Short mmCIF file of C-alpha atoms and ligand atoms in Angstrom, two decimals:
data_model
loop_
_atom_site.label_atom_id
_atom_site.label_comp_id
_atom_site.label_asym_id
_atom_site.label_seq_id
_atom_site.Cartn_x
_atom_site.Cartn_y
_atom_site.Cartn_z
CA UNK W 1 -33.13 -13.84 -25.35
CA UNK W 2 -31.54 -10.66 -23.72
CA UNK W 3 -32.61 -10.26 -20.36
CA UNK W 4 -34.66 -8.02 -18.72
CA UNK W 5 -32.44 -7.41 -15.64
CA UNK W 6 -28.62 -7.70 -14.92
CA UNK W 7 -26.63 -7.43 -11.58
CA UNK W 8 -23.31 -5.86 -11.85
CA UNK W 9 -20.44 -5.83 -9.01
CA UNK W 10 -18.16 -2.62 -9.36
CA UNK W 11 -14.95 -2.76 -7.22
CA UNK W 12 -12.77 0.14 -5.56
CA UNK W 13 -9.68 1.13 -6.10
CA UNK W 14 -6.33 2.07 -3.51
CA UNK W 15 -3.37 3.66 -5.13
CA UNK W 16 -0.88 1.36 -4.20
CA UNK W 17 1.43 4.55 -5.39
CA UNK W 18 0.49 8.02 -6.66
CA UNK W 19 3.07 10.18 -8.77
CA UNK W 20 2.35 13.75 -10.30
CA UNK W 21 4.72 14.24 -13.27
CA UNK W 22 3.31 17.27 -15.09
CA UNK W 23 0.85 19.05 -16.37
CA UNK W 24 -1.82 18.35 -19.37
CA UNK W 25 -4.25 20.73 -21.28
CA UNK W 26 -7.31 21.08 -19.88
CA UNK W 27 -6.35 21.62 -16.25
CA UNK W 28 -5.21 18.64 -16.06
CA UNK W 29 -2.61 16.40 -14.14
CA UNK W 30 -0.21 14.10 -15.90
CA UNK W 31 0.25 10.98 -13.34
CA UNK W 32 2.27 8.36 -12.78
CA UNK W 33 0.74 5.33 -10.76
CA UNK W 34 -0.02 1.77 -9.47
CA UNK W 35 -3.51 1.17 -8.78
CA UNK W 36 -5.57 -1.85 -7.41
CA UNK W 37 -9.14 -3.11 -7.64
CA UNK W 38 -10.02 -4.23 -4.30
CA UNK W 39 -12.99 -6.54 -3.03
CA UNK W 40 -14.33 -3.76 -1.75
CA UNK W 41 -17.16 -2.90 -4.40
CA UNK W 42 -20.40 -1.46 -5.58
CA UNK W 43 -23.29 -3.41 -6.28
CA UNK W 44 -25.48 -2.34 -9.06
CA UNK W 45 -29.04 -3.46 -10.80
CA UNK W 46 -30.14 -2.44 -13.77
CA UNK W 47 -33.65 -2.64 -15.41
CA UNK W 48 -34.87 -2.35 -18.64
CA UNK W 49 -37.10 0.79 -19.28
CA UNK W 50 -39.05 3.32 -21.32
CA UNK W 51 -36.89 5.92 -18.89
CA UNK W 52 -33.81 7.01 -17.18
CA UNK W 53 -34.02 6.77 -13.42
CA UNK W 54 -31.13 6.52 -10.77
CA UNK W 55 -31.86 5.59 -7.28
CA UNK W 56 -28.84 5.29 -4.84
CA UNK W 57 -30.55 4.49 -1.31
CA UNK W 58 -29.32 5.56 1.90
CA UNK W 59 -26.75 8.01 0.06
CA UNK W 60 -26.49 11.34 -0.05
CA UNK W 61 -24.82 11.78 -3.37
CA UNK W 62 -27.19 13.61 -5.68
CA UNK W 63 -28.80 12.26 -8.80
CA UNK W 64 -28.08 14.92 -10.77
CA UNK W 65 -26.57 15.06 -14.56
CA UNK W 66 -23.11 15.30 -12.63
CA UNK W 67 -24.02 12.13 -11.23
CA UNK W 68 -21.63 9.32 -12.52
CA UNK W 69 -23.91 6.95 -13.31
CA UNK W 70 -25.95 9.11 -15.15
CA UNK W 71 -23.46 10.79 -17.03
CA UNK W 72 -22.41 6.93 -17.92
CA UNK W 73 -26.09 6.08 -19.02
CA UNK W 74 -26.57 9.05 -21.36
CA UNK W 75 -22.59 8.23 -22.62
CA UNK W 76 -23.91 4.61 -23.41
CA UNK W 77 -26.80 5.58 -25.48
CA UNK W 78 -25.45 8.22 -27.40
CA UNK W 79 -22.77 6.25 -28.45
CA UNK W 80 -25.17 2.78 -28.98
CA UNK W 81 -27.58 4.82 -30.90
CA UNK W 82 -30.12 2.90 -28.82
CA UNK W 83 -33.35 4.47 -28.14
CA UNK W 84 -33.97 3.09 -24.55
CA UNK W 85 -33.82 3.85 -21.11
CA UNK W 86 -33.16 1.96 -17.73
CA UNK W 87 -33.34 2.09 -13.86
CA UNK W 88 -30.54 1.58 -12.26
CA UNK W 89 -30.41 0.65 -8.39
CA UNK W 90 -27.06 1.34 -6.76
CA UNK W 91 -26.24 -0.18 -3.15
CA UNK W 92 -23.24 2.25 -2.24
CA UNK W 93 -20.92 0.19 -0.36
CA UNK W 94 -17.44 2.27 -1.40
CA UNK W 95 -17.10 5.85 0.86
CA UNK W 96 -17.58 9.00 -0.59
CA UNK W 97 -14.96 11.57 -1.31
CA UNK W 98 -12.57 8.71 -0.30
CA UNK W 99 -9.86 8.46 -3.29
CA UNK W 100 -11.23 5.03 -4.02
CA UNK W 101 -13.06 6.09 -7.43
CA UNK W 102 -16.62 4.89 -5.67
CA UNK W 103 -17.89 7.18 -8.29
CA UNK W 104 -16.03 5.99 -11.88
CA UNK W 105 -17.07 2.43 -10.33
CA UNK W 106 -20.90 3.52 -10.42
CA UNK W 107 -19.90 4.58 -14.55
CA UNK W 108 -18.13 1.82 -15.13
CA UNK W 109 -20.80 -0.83 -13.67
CA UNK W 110 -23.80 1.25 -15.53
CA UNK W 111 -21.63 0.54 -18.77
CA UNK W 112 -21.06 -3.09 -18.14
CA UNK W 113 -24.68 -3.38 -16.89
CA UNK W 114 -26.35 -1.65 -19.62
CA UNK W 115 -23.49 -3.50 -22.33
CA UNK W 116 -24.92 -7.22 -21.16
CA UNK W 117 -29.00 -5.42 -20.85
CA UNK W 118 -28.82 -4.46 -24.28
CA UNK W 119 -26.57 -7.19 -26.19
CA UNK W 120 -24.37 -3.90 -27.27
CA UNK W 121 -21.09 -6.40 -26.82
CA UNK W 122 -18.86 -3.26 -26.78
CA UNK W 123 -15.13 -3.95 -26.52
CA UNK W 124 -13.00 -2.89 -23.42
CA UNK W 125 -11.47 -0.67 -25.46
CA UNK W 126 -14.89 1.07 -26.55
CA UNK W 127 -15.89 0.95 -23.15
CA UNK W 128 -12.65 2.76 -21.77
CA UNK W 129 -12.75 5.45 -24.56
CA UNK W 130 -16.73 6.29 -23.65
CA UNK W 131 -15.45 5.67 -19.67
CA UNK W 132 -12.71 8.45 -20.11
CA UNK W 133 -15.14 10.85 -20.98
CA UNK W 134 -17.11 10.34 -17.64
CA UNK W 135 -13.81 10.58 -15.40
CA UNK W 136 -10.36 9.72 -15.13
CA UNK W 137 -10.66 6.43 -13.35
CA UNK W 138 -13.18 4.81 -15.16
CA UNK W 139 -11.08 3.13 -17.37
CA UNK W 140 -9.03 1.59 -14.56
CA UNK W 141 -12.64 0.95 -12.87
CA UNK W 142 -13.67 -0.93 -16.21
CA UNK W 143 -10.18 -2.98 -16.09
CA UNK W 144 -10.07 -3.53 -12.26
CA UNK W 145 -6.78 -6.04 -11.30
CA UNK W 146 -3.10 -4.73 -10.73
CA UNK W 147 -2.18 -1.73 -13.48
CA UNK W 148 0.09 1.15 -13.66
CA UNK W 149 -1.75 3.61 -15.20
CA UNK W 150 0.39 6.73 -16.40
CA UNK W 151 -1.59 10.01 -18.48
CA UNK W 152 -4.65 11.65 -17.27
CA UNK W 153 -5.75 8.04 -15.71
CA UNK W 154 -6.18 6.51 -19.19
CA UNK W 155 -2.95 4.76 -20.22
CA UNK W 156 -3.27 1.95 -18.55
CA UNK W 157 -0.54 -1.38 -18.20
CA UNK W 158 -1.71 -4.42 -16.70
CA UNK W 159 0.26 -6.08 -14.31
CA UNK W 160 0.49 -10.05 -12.62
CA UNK W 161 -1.62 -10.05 -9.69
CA UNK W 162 -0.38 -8.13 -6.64
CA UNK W 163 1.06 -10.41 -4.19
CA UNK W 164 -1.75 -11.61 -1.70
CA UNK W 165 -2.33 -9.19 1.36
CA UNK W 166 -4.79 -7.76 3.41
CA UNK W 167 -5.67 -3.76 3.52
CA UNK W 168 -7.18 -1.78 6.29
CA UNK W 169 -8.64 0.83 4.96
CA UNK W 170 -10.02 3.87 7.27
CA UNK W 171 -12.45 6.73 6.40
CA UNK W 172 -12.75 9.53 7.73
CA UNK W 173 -15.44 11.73 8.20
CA UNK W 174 -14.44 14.32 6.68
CA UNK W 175 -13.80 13.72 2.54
CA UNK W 176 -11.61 15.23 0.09
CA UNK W 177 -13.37 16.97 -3.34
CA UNK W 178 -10.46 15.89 -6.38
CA UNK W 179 -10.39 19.27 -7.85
CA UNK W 180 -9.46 21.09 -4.75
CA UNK W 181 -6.64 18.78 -4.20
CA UNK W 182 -5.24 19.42 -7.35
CA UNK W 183 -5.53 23.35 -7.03
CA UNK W 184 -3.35 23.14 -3.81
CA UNK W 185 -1.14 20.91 -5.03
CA UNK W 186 -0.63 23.19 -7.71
CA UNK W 187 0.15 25.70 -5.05
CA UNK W 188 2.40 24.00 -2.55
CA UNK W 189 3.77 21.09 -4.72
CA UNK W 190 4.62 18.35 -3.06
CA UNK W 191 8.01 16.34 -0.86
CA UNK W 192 6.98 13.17 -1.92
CA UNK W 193 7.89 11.29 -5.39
CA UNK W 194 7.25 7.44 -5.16
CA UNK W 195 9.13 5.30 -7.29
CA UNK W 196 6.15 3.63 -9.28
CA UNK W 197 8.90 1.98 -11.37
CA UNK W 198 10.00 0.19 -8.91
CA UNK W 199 7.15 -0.62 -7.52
CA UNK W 200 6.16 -2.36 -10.85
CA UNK W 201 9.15 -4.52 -10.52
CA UNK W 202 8.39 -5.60 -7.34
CA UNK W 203 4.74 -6.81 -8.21
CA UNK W 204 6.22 -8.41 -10.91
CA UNK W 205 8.94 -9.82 -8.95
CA UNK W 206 5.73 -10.64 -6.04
CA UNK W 207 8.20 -8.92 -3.79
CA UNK W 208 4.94 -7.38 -0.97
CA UNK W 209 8.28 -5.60 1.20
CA UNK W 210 9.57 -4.05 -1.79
CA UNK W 211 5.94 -3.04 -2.92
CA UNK W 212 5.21 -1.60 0.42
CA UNK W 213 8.95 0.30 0.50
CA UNK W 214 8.15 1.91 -3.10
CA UNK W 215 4.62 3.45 -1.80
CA UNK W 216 3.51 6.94 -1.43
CA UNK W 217 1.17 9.26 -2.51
CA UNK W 218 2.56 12.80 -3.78
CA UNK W 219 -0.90 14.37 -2.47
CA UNK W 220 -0.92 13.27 0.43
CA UNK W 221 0.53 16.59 1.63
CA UNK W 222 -1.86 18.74 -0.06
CA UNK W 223 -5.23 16.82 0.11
CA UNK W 224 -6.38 19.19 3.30
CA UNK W 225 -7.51 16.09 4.77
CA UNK W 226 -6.96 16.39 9.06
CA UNK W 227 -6.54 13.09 9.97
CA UNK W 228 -4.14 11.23 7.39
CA UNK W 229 -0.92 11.38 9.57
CA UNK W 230 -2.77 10.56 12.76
CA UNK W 231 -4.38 7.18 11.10
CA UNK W 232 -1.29 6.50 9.83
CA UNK W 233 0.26 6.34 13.09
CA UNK W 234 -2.23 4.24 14.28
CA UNK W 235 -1.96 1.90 11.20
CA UNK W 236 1.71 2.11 11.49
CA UNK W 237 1.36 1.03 15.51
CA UNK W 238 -0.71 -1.24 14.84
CA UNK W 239 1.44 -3.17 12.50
CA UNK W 240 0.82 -2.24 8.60
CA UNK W 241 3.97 -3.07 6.43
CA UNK W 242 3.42 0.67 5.04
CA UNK W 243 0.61 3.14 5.08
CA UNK W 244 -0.46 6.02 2.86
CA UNK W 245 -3.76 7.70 1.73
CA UNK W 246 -5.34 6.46 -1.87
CA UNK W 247 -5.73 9.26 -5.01
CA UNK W 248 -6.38 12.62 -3.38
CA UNK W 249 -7.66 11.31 -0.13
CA UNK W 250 -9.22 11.36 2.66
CA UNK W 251 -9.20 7.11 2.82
CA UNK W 252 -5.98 6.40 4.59
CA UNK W 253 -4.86 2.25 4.65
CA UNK W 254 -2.65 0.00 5.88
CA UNK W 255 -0.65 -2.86 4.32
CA UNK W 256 -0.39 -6.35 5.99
CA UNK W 257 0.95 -9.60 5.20
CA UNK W 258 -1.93 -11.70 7.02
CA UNK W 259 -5.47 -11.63 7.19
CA UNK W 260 -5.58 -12.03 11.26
CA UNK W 261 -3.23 -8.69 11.28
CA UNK W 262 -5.43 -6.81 9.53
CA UNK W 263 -8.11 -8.01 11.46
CA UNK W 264 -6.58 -7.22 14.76
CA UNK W 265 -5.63 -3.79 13.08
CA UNK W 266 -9.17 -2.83 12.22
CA UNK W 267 -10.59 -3.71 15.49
CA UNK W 268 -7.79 -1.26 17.40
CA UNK W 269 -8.98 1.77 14.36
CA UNK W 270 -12.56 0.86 15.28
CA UNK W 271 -12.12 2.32 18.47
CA UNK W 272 -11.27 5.09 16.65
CA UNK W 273 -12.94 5.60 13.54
CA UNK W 274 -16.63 4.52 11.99
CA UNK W 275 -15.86 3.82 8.90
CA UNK W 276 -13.08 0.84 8.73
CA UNK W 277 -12.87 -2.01 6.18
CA UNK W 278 -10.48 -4.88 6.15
CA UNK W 279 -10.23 -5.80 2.10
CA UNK W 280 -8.40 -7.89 -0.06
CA UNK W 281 -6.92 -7.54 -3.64
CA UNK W 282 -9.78 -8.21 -6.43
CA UNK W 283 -8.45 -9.31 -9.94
CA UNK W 284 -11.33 -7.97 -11.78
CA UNK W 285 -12.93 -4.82 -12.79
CA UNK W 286 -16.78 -3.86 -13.19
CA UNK W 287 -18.34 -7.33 -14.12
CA UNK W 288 -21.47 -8.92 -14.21
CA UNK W 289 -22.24 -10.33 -10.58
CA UNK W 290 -22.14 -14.15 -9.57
CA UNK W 291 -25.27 -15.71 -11.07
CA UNK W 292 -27.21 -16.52 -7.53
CA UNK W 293 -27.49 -12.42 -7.57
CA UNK W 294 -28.69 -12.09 -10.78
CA UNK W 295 -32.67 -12.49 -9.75
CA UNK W 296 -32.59 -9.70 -7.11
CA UNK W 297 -36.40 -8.20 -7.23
CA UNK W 298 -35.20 -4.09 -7.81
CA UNK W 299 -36.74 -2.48 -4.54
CA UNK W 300 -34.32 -4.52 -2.75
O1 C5P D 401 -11.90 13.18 -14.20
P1 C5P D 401 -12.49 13.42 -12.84
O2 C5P D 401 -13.81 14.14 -12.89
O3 C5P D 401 -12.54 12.21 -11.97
O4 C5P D 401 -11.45 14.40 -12.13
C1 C5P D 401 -11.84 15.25 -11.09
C2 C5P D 401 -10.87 16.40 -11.01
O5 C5P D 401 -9.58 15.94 -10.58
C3 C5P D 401 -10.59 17.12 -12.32
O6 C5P D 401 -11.53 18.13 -12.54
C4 C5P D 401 -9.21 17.71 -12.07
O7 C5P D 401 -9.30 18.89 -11.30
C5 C5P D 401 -8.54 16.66 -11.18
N1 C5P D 401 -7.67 15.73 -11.93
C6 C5P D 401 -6.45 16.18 -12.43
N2 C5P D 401 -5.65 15.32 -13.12
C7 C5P D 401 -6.01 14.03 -13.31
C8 C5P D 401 -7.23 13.54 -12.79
C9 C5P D 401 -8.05 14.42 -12.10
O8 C5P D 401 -6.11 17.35 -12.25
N3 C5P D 401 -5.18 13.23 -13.98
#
């Protein structure tokens, strides 16, 4: 029997590196990257129904057709066929405007969600494809783990694990919007060129020093964002292996080797900052949630 409700967890993303190679049609960036799903994540319920109906308490971001998950619900039933609906409960947990892809991971746990509420069994490949037409980091949201992900966002390589660390991640609070990034950078350009190859080899090689030398983030200079080089001081004083802000900012984060750094790290940043996590890497992507969550009553 299909169910009636599912839980989905959606994780975040950090860009363990972030490369922009060229240009692509359509306003577009071509970009060369490594990118990992952290623990960090959304948490999503959705419900069967006769309708379409979004509710994302305590957030401000509007439900609105530009809204991720409903772009991702109308995606999945024009592409299913299905003649259904479904209300979908989002408990925000990933910042806004952050570079973390909070928003792809709200389209890419609707799809999962509403794949396992309506039996659709849709390959990851499917999935991706209808995910790419909702945003540019869907697709990694939908694979999650350790990739480098080249293209628009959606040429994606899985890679082994990353090797086991601890990042302290800091909001600001002021965000970055994506687009205006991307016009300055096509302004000013940018100083900075990480070597994503090499940072491949040293996941691969489960090399965390040589991971943390090949890091940076080639809009870091142009994301506008105020704060980046003062929290990376602090991160940097406070220990990190390396620090640099994730897709086009504002979240800035640290690297460390050991959970009680990281810990000591984030309480020095609290003193600073409101909005500081401590996460670890996740192997997954959007998936269905553990099954003691599955039985969540919606208004919750
Ligand atoms: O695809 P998504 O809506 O997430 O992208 C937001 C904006 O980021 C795009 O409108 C574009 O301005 C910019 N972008 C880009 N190149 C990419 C990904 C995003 O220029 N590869």
């Amino acid at each position: 029997m299909q169910e009636r409700s599912v839980a989905v967890i959606a994780p975040a993303k950090l860009n363990l590196s972030l490369d922009v190679v060229g240009t692509l049609p359509g306003g577009y960036h071509a970009l060369d990257m490594v990118m990992q799903a952290i623990d960090l994540h959304e948490s999503l319920l959705l419900r069967r129904s006769q309708e379409l109906t979004v509710r994302m308490p305590g957030s401000f971001v509007p439900i609105n057709p530009k809204n991720t998950a409903v772009k991702a619900a109308l995606a999945f039933f024009d592409y299913t066929g299905l003649l259904a609906g479904v209300d979908i409960l989002i408990r925000k947990r990933v910042p806004v405007r952050a570079g973390m892809a909070g928003g792809s991971a709200d389209a890419a746990g609707v799809l999962v969600g509403l794949d396992a509420l309506y039996g659709a069994k849709l390959s990851m490949s499917e999935l991706c494809a209808i995910g790419a037409g909702i945003g540019a980091d869907v697709p990694f949201a939908l694979m999650g783990g350790t990739c480098r992900v080249q293209g628009k966002g959606d040429l994606m390589r899985p890679l082994p694990p990353c090797p086991d660390c601890r990042f302290v991640i800091v909001m600001p609070s002021i965000g970055v919007s994506t687009p205006a990034a991307f016009a300055r950078y096509d302004e000013v350009g940018t100083p900075a060129h990480p070597d994503c190859a090499a940072q491949e080899q040293a996941i691969r090689a489960g090399d965390l020093n040589a991971l943390c030398t090949a890091a940076g983030n080639a809009l870091e200079h142009c994301s506008g964002a105020k704060e980046t080089a003062h929290i990376r001081a602090l991160l940097d004083e406070a220990g990190a292996l390396t620090s640099l802000m994730t897709g086009s900012g504002a979240a800035v984060f640290g690297v460390f080797a050991k959970e009680e750094q990281a810990e000591q790290a984030a309480a020095a940043l609290r003193e600073h900052y409101r909005q500081v996590f401590v996460a670890r890497p996740d192997r997954g992507g959007a998936r269905l949630a553990p099954a003691r969550y599955q039985n969540y009553p919606a208004g919750r």
